[in-house]
Coordinates of N, CA, C and O and ligand atoms in Angstrom, one line a residue:
X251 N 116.8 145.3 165.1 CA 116.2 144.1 164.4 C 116.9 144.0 163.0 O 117.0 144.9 162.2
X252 N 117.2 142.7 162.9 CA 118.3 142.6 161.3 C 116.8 142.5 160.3 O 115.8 141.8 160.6
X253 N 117.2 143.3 159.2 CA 116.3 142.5 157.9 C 116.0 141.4 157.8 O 114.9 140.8 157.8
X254 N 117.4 141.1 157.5 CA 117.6 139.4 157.1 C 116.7 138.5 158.1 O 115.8 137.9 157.7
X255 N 117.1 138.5 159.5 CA 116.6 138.0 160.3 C 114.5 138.1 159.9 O 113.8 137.1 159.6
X256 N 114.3 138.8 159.9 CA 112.7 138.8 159.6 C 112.3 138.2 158.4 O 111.1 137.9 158.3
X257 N 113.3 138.1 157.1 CA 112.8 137.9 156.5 C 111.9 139.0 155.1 O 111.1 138.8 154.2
X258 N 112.5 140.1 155.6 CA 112.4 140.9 155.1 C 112.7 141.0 153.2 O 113.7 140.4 152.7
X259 N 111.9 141.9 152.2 CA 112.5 141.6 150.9 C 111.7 142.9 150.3 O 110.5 143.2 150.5
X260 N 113.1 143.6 149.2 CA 112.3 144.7 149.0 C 111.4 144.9 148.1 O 111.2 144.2 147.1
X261 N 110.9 146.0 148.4 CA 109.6 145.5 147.0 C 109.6 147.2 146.5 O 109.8 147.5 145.3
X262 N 109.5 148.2 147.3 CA 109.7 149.4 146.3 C 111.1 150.2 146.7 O 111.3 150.7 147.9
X263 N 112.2 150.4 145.6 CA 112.6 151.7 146.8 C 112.2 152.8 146.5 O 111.2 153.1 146.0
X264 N 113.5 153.8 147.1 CA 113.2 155.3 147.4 C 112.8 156.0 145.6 O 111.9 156.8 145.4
X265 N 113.8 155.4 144.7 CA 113.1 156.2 143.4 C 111.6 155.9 143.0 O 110.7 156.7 142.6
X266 N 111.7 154.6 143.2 CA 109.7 154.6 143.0 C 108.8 154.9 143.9 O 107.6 155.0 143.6
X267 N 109.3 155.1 144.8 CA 108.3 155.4 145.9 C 108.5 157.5 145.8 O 107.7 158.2 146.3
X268 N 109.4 158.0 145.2 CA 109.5 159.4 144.8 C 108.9 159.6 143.5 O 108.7 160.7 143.0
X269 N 108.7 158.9 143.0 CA 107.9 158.9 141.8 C 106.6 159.3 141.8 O 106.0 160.3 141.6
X270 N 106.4 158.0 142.3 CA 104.6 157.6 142.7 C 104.3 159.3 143.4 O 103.7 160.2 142.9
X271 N 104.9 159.4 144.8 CA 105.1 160.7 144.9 C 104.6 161.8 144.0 O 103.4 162.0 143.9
X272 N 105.5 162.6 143.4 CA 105.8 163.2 142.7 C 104.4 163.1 141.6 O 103.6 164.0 141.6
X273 N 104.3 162.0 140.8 CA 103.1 161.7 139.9 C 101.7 162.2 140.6 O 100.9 162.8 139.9
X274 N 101.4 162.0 142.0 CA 99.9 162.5 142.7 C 99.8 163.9 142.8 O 98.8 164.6 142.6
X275 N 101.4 164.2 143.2 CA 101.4 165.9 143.3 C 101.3 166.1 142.4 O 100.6 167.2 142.6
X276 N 101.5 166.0 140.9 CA 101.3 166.7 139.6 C 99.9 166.9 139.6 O 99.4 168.0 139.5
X277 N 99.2 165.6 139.6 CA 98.0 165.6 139.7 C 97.1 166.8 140.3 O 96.3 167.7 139.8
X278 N 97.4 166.6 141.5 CA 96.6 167.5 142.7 C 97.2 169.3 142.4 O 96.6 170.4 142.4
X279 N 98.2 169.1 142.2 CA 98.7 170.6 141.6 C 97.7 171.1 140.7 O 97.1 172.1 140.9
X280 N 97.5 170.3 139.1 CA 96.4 170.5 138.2 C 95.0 171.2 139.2 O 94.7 172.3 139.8
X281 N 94.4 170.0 139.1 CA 93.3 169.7 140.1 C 92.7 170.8 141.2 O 91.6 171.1 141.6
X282 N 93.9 171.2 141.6 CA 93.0 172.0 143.2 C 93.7 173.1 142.8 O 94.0 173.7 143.9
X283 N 94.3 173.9 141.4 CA 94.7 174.8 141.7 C 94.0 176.4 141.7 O 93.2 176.8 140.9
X284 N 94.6 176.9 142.8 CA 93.3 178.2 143.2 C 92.1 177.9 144.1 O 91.2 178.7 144.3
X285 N 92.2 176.6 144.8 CA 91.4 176.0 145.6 C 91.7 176.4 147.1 O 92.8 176.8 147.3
X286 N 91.0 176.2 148.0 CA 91.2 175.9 149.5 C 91.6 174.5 149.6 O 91.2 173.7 148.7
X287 N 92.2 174.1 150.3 CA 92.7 172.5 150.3 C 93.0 172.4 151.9 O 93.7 173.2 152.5
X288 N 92.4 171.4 152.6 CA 92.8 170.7 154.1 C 93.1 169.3 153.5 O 92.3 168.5 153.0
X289 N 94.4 169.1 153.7 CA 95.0 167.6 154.0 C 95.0 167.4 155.7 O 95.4 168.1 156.7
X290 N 94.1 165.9 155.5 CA 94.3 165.5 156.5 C 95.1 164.0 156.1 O 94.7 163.2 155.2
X291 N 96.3 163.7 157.0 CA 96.7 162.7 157.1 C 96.4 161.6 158.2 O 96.1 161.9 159.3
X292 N 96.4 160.5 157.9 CA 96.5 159.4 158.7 C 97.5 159.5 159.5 O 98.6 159.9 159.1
X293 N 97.3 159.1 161.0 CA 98.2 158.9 161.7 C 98.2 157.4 161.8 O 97.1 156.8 161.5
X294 N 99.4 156.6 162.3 CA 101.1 157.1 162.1 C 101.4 156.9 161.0 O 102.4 157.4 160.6
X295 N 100.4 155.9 160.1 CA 101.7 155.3 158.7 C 101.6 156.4 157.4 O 102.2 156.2 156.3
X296 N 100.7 157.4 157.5 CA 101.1 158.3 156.5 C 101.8 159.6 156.9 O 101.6 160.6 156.3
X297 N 102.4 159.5 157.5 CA 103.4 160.9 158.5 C 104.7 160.8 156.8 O 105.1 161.7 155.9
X298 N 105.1 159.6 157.0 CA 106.4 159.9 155.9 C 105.9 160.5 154.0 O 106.6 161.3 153.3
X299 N 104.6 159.9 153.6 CA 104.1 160.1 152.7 C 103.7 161.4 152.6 O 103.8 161.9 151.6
X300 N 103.1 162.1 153.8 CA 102.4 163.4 153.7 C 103.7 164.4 153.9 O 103.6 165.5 153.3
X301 N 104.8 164.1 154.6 CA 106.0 165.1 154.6 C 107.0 165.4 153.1 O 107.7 166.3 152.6
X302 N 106.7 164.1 152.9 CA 107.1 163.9 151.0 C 106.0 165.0 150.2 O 106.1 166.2 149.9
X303 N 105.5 164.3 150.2 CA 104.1 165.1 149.6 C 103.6 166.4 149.8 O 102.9 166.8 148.8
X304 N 103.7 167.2 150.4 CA 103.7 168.5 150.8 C 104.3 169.5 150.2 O 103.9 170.5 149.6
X305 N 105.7 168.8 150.3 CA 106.9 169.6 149.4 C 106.6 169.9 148.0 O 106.9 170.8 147.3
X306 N 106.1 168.9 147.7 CA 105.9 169.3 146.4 C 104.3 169.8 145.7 O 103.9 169.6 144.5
X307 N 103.9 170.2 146.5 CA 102.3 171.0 146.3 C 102.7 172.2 146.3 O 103.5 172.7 147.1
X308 N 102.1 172.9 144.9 CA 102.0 174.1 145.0 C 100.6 174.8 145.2 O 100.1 175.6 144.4
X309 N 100.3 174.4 146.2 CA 98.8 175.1 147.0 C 98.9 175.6 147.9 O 100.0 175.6 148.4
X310 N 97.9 176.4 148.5 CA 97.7 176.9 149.2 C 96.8 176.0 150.4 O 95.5 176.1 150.5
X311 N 97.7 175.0 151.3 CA 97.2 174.4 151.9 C 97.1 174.1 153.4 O 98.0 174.5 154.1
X312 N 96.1 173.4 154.2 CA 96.0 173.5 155.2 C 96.7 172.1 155.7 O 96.5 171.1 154.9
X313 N 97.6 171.9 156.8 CA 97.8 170.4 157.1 C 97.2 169.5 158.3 O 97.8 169.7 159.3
X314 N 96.4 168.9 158.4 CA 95.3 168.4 159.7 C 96.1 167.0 159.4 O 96.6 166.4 158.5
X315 N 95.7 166.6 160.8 CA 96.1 164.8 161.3 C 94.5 164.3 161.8 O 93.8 165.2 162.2
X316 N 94.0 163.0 161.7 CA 93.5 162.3 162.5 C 94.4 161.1 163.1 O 95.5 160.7 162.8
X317 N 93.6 160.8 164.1 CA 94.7 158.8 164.2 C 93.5 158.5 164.6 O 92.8 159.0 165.5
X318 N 93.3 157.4 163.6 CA 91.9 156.4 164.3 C 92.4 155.2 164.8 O 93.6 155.0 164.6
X319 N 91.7 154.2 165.3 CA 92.0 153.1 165.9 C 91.4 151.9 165.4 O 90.3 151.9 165.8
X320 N 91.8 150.9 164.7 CA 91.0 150.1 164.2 C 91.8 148.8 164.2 O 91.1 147.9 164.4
X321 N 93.1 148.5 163.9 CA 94.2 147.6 164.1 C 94.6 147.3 165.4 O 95.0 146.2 165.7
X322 N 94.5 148.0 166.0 CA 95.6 148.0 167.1 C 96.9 147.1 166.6 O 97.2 147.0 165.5
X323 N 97.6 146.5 167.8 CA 99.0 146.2 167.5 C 98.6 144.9 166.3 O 99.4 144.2 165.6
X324 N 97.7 144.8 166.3 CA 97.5 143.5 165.0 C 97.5 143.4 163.8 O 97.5 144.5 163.2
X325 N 97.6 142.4 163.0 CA 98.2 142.7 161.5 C 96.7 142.4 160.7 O 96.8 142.3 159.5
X326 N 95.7 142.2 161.1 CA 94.5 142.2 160.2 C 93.6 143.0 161.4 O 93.7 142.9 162.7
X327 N 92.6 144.0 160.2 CA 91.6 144.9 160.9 C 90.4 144.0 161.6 O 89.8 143.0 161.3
X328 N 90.4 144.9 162.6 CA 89.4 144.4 163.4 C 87.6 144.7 163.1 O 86.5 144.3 163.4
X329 N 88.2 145.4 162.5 CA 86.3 146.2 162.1 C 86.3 147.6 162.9 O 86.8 148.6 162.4
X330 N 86.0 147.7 163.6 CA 85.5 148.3 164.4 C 86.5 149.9 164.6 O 87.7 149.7 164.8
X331 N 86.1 151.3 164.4 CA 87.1 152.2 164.4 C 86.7 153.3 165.1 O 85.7 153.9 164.8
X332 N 87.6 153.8 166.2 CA 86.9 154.8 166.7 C 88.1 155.9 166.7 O 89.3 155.5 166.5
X333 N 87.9 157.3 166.8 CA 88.8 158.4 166.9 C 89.3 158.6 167.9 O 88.7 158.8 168.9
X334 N 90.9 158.5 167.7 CA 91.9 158.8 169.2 C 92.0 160.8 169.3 O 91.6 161.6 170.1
X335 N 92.6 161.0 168.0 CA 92.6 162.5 167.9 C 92.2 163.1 166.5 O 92.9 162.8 165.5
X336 N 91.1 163.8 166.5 CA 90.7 164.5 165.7 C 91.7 165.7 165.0 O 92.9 166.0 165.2
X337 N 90.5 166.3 163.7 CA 91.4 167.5 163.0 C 90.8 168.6 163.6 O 89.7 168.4 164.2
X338 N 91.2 169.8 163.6 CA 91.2 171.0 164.5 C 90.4 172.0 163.3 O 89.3 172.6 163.5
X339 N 91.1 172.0 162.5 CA 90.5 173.0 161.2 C 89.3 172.6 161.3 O 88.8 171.5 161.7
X340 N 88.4 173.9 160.4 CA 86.9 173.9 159.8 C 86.9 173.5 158.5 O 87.4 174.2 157.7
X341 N 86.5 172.6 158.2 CA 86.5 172.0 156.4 C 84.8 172.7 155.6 O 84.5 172.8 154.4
X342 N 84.3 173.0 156.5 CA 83.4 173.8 155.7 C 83.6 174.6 154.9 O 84.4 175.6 155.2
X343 N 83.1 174.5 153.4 CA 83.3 174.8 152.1 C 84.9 174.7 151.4 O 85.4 175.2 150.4
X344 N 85.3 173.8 152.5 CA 87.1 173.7 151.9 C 87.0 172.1 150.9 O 86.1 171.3 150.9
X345 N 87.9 172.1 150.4 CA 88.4 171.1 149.5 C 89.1 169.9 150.5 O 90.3 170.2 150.9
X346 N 88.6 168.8 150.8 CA 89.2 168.3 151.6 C 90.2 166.9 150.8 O 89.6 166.1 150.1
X347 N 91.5 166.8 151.1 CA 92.0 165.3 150.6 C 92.5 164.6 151.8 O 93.3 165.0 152.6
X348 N 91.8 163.3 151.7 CA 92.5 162.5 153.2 C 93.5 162.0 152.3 O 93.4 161.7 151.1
X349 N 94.8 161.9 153.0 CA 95.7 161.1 152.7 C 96.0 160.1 153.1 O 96.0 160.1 154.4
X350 N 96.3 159.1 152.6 CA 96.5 157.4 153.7 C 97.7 157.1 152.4 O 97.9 157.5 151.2
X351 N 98.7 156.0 153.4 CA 100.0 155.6 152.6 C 99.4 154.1 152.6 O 100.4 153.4 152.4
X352 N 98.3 153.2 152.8 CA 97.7 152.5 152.2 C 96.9 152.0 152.5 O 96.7 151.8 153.7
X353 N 95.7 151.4 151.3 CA 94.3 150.8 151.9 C 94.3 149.4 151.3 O 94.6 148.9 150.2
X354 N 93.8 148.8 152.6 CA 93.6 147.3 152.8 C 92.1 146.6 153.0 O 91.7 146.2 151.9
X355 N 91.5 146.5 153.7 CA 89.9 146.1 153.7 C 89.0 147.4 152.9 O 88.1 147.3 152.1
X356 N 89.7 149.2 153.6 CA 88.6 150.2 153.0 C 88.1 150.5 154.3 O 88.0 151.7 154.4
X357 N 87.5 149.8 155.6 CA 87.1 150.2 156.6 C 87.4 151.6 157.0 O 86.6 152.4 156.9
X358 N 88.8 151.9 157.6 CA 89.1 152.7 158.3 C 88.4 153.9 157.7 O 87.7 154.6 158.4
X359 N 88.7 154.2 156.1 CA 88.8 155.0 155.2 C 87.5 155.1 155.3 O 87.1 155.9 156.2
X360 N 86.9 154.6 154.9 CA 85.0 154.7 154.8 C 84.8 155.4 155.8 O 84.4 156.6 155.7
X361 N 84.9 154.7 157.2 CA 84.6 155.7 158.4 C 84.8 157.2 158.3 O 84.0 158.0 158.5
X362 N 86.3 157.5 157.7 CA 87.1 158.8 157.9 C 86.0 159.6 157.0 O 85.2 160.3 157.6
X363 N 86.1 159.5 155.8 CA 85.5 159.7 154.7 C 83.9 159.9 155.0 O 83.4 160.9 154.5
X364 N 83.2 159.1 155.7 CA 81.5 159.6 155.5 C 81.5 160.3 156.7 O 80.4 160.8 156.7
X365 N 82.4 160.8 158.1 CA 82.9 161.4 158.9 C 83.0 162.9 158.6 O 82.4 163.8 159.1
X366 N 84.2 163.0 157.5 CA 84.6 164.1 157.1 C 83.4 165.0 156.0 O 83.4 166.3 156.0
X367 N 82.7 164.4 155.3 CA 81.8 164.4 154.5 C 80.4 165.5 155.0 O 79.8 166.4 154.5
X368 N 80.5 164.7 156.3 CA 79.1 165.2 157.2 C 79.5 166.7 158.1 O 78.8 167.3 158.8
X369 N 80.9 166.9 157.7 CA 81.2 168.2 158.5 C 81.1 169.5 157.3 O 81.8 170.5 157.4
X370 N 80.3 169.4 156.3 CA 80.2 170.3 154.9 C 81.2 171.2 155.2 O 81.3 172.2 155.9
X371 N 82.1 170.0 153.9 CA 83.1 170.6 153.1 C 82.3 170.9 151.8 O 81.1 170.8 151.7
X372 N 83.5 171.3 150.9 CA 83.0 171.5 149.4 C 83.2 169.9 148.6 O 82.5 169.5 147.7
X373 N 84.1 169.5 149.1 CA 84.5 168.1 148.4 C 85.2 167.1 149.3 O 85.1 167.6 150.4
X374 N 85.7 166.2 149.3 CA 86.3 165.1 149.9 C 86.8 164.4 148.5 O 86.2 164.3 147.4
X375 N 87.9 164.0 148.7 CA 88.8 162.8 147.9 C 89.6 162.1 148.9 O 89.8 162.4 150.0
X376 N 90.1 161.2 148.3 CA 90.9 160.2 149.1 C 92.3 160.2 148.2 O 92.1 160.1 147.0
X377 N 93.2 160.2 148.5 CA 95.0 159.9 148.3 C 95.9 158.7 148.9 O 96.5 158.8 150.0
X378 N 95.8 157.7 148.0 CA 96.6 157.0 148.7 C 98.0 156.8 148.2 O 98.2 156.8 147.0
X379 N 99.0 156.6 148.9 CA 100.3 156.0 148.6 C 100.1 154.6 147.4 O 100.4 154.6 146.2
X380 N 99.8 153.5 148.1 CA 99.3 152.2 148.1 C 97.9 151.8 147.7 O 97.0 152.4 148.2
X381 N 97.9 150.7 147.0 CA 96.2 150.4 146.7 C 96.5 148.9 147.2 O 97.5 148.4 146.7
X382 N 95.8 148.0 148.2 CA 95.9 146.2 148.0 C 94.4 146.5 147.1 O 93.5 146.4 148.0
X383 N 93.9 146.8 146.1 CA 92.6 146.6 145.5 C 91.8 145.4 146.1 O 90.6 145.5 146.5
X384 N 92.6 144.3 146.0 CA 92.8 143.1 146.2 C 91.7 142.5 147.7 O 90.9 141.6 147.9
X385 N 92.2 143.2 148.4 CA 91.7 143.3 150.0 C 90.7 144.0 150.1 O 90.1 143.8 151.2
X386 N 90.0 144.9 149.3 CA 89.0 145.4 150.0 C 87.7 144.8 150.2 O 87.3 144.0 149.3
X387 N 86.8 145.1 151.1 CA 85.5 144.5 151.6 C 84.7 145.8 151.6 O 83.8 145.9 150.7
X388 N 84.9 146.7 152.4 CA 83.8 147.9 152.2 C 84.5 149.1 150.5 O 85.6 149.5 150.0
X389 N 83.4 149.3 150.2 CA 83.8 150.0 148.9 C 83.7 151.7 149.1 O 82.7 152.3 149.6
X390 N 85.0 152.2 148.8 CA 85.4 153.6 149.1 C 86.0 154.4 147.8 O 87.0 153.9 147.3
X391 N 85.5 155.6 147.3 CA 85.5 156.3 146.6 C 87.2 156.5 145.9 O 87.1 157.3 144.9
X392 N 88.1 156.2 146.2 CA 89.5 156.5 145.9 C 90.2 156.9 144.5 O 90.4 155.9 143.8
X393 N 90.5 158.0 144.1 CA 90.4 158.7 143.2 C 92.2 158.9 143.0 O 92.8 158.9 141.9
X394 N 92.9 159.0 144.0 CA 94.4 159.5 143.5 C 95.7 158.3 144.2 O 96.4 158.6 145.1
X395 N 95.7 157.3 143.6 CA 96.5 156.1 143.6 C 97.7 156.2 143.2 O 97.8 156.6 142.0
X396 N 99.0 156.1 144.0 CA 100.7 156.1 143.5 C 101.1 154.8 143.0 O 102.2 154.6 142.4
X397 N 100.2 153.7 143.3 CA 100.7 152.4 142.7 C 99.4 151.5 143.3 O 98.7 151.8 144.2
X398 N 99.2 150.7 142.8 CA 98.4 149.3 143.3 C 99.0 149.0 143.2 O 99.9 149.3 142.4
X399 N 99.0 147.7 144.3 CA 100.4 146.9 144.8 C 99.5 145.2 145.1 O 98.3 145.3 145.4
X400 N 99.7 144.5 145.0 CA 99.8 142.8 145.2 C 99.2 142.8 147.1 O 99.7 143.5 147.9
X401 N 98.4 142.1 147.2 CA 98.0 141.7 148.9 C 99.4 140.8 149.0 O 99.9 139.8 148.4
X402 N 99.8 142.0 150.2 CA 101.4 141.6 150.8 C 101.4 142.6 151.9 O 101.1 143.7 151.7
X403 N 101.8 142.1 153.6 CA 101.9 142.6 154.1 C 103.2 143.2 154.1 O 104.2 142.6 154.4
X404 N 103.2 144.7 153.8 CA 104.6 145.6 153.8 C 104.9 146.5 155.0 O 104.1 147.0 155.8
X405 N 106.1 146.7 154.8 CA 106.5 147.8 155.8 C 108.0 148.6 155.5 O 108.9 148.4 154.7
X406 N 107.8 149.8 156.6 CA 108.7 150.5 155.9 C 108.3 151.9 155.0 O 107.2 151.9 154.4
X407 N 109.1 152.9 155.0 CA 108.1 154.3 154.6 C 107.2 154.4 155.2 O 106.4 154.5 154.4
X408 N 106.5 154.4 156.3 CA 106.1 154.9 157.6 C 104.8 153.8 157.6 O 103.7 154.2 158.0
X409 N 105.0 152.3 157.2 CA 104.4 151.1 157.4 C 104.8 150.6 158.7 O 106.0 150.6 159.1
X410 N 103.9 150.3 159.4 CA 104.6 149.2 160.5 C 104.7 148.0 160.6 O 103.9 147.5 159.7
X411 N 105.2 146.9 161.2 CA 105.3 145.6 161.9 C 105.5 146.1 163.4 O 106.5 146.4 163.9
X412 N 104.1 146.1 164.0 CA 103.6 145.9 165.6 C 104.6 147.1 166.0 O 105.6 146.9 166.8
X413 N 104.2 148.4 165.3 CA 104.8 149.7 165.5 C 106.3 149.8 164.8 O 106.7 151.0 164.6
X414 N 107.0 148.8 164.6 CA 108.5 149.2 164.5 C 108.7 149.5 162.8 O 107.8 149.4 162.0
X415 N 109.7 149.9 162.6 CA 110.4 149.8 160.6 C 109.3 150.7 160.1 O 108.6 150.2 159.1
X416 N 108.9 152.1 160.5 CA 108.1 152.6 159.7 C 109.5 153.8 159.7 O 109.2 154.9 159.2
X417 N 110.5 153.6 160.1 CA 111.6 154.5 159.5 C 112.1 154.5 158.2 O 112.4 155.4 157.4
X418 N 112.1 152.8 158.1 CA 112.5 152.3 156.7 C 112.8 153.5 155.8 O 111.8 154.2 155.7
X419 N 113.4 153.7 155.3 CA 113.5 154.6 154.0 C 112.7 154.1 152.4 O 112.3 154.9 151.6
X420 N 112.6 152.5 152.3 CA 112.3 151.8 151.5 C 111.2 150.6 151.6 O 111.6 149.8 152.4
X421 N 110.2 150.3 151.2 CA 109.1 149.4 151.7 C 109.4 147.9 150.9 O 109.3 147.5 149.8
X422 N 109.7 147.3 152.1 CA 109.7 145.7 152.1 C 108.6 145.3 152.3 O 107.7 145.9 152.8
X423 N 108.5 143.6 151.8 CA 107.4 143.0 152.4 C 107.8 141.5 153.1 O 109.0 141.1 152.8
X424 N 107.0 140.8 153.7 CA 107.3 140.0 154.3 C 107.4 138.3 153.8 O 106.3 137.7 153.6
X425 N 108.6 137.6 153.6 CA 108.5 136.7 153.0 C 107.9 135.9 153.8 O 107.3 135.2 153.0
X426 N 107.5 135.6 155.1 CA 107.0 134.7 156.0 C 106.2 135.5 156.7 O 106.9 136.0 157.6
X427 N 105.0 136.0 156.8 CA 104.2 136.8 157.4 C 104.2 136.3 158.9 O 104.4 137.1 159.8
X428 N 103.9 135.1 159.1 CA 103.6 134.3 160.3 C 104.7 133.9 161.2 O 104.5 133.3 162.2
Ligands
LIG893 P1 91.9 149.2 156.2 O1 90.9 149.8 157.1 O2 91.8 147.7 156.2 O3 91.9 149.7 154.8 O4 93.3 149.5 156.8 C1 94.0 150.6 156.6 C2 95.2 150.8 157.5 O5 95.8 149.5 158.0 C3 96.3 151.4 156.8 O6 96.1 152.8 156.8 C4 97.5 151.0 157.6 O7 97.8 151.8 158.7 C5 97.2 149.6 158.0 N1 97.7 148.6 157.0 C6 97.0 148.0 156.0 N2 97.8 147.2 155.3 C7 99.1 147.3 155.9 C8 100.4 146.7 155.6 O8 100.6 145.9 154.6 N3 101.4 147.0 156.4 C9 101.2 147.9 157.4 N4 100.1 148.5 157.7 C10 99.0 148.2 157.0
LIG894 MG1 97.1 154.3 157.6

């Protein structure tokens, strides 16, 4: 698939998007250090953010996946979210951070979050890559932000369009959504 052809236009590259990076991990380094820590990432579009991100924690941490379902192949959320694959670890009395590479209505997250909450950990936070502020409908706790970004559908850095370009090295957005 050509860029060009889509319509494609970039909006972050790799140094700001290593930044933003870099900036949460400082954070969370402060923050949890001498802590128990379970990252759980989003599946699929935070796989690139959480492999970035890892490297540069200096914790002692656990790494867990969920993939919930709430989009399917569609470009606006459906509501509705249920769990394909769960996290395996025990978060009881651990420090838990979900990680997401970005939040849009807040649904998915809310679910993850009053989910994860109810399995007594010691804590819960949320991490995102991306904020659309802009877009949200349900209201969710979100504490460690790499950028607020403009309601724009993007992709790229492990974003999709109907699964594809989450190789992207760099996150574009779409001049013609439709
Ligand atoms: P929410 O439940 O509406 O906050 O949706 C969150 C999920 O939808 C994110 O974790 C992404 O997987 C997906 N999503 C939201 N906005 C975009 C976008 O602009 N591009 C690609 N995926 C997106
Ligand atoms: Mg996601």
């Amino acid at each position: 698939m050509s860029l060009e052809d889509k319509n494609f236009t970039k909006y972050l590259n790799r140094h700001e998007l290593d930044a933003a990076v870099q900036s949460i991990a400082n954070r969370l380094n402060t923050d949890y250090a001498g802590k128990e820590v379970v990252l759980v990432g989003v599946l699929k579009g935070a796989i690139i953010f959480m492999a970035d991100l890892v490297r540069h924690l200096k914790l002692d941490c656990e790494v867990e996946f969920v993939r919930l379902s709430s989009y399917g192949r569609s470009r606006t959320s459906s509501g509705t979210v249920t769990v394909i694959k769960d996290i395996q670890a025990d978060v009881r009395g651990k420090h838990v951070l979900i990680i997401e590479e970005i939040i849009d209505s807040g649904r998915t997250l809310k679910f993850l979050y009053d989910r994860l909450k109810s399995a007594g950990p010691e804590s819960v936070e949320i991490v995102t890559l991306l904020d659309k502020a802009a877009k949200r409908i349900v209201d969710v706790p979100v504490k460690y932000v790499g950028r607020p970004i403009e309601d724009q559908f993007l992709i790229g850095y492990g974003l999709d369009l109907e699964e594809r370009c989450r190789n992207l090295p760099d996150v574009y957005y779409l001049k013609y959504p439709n």
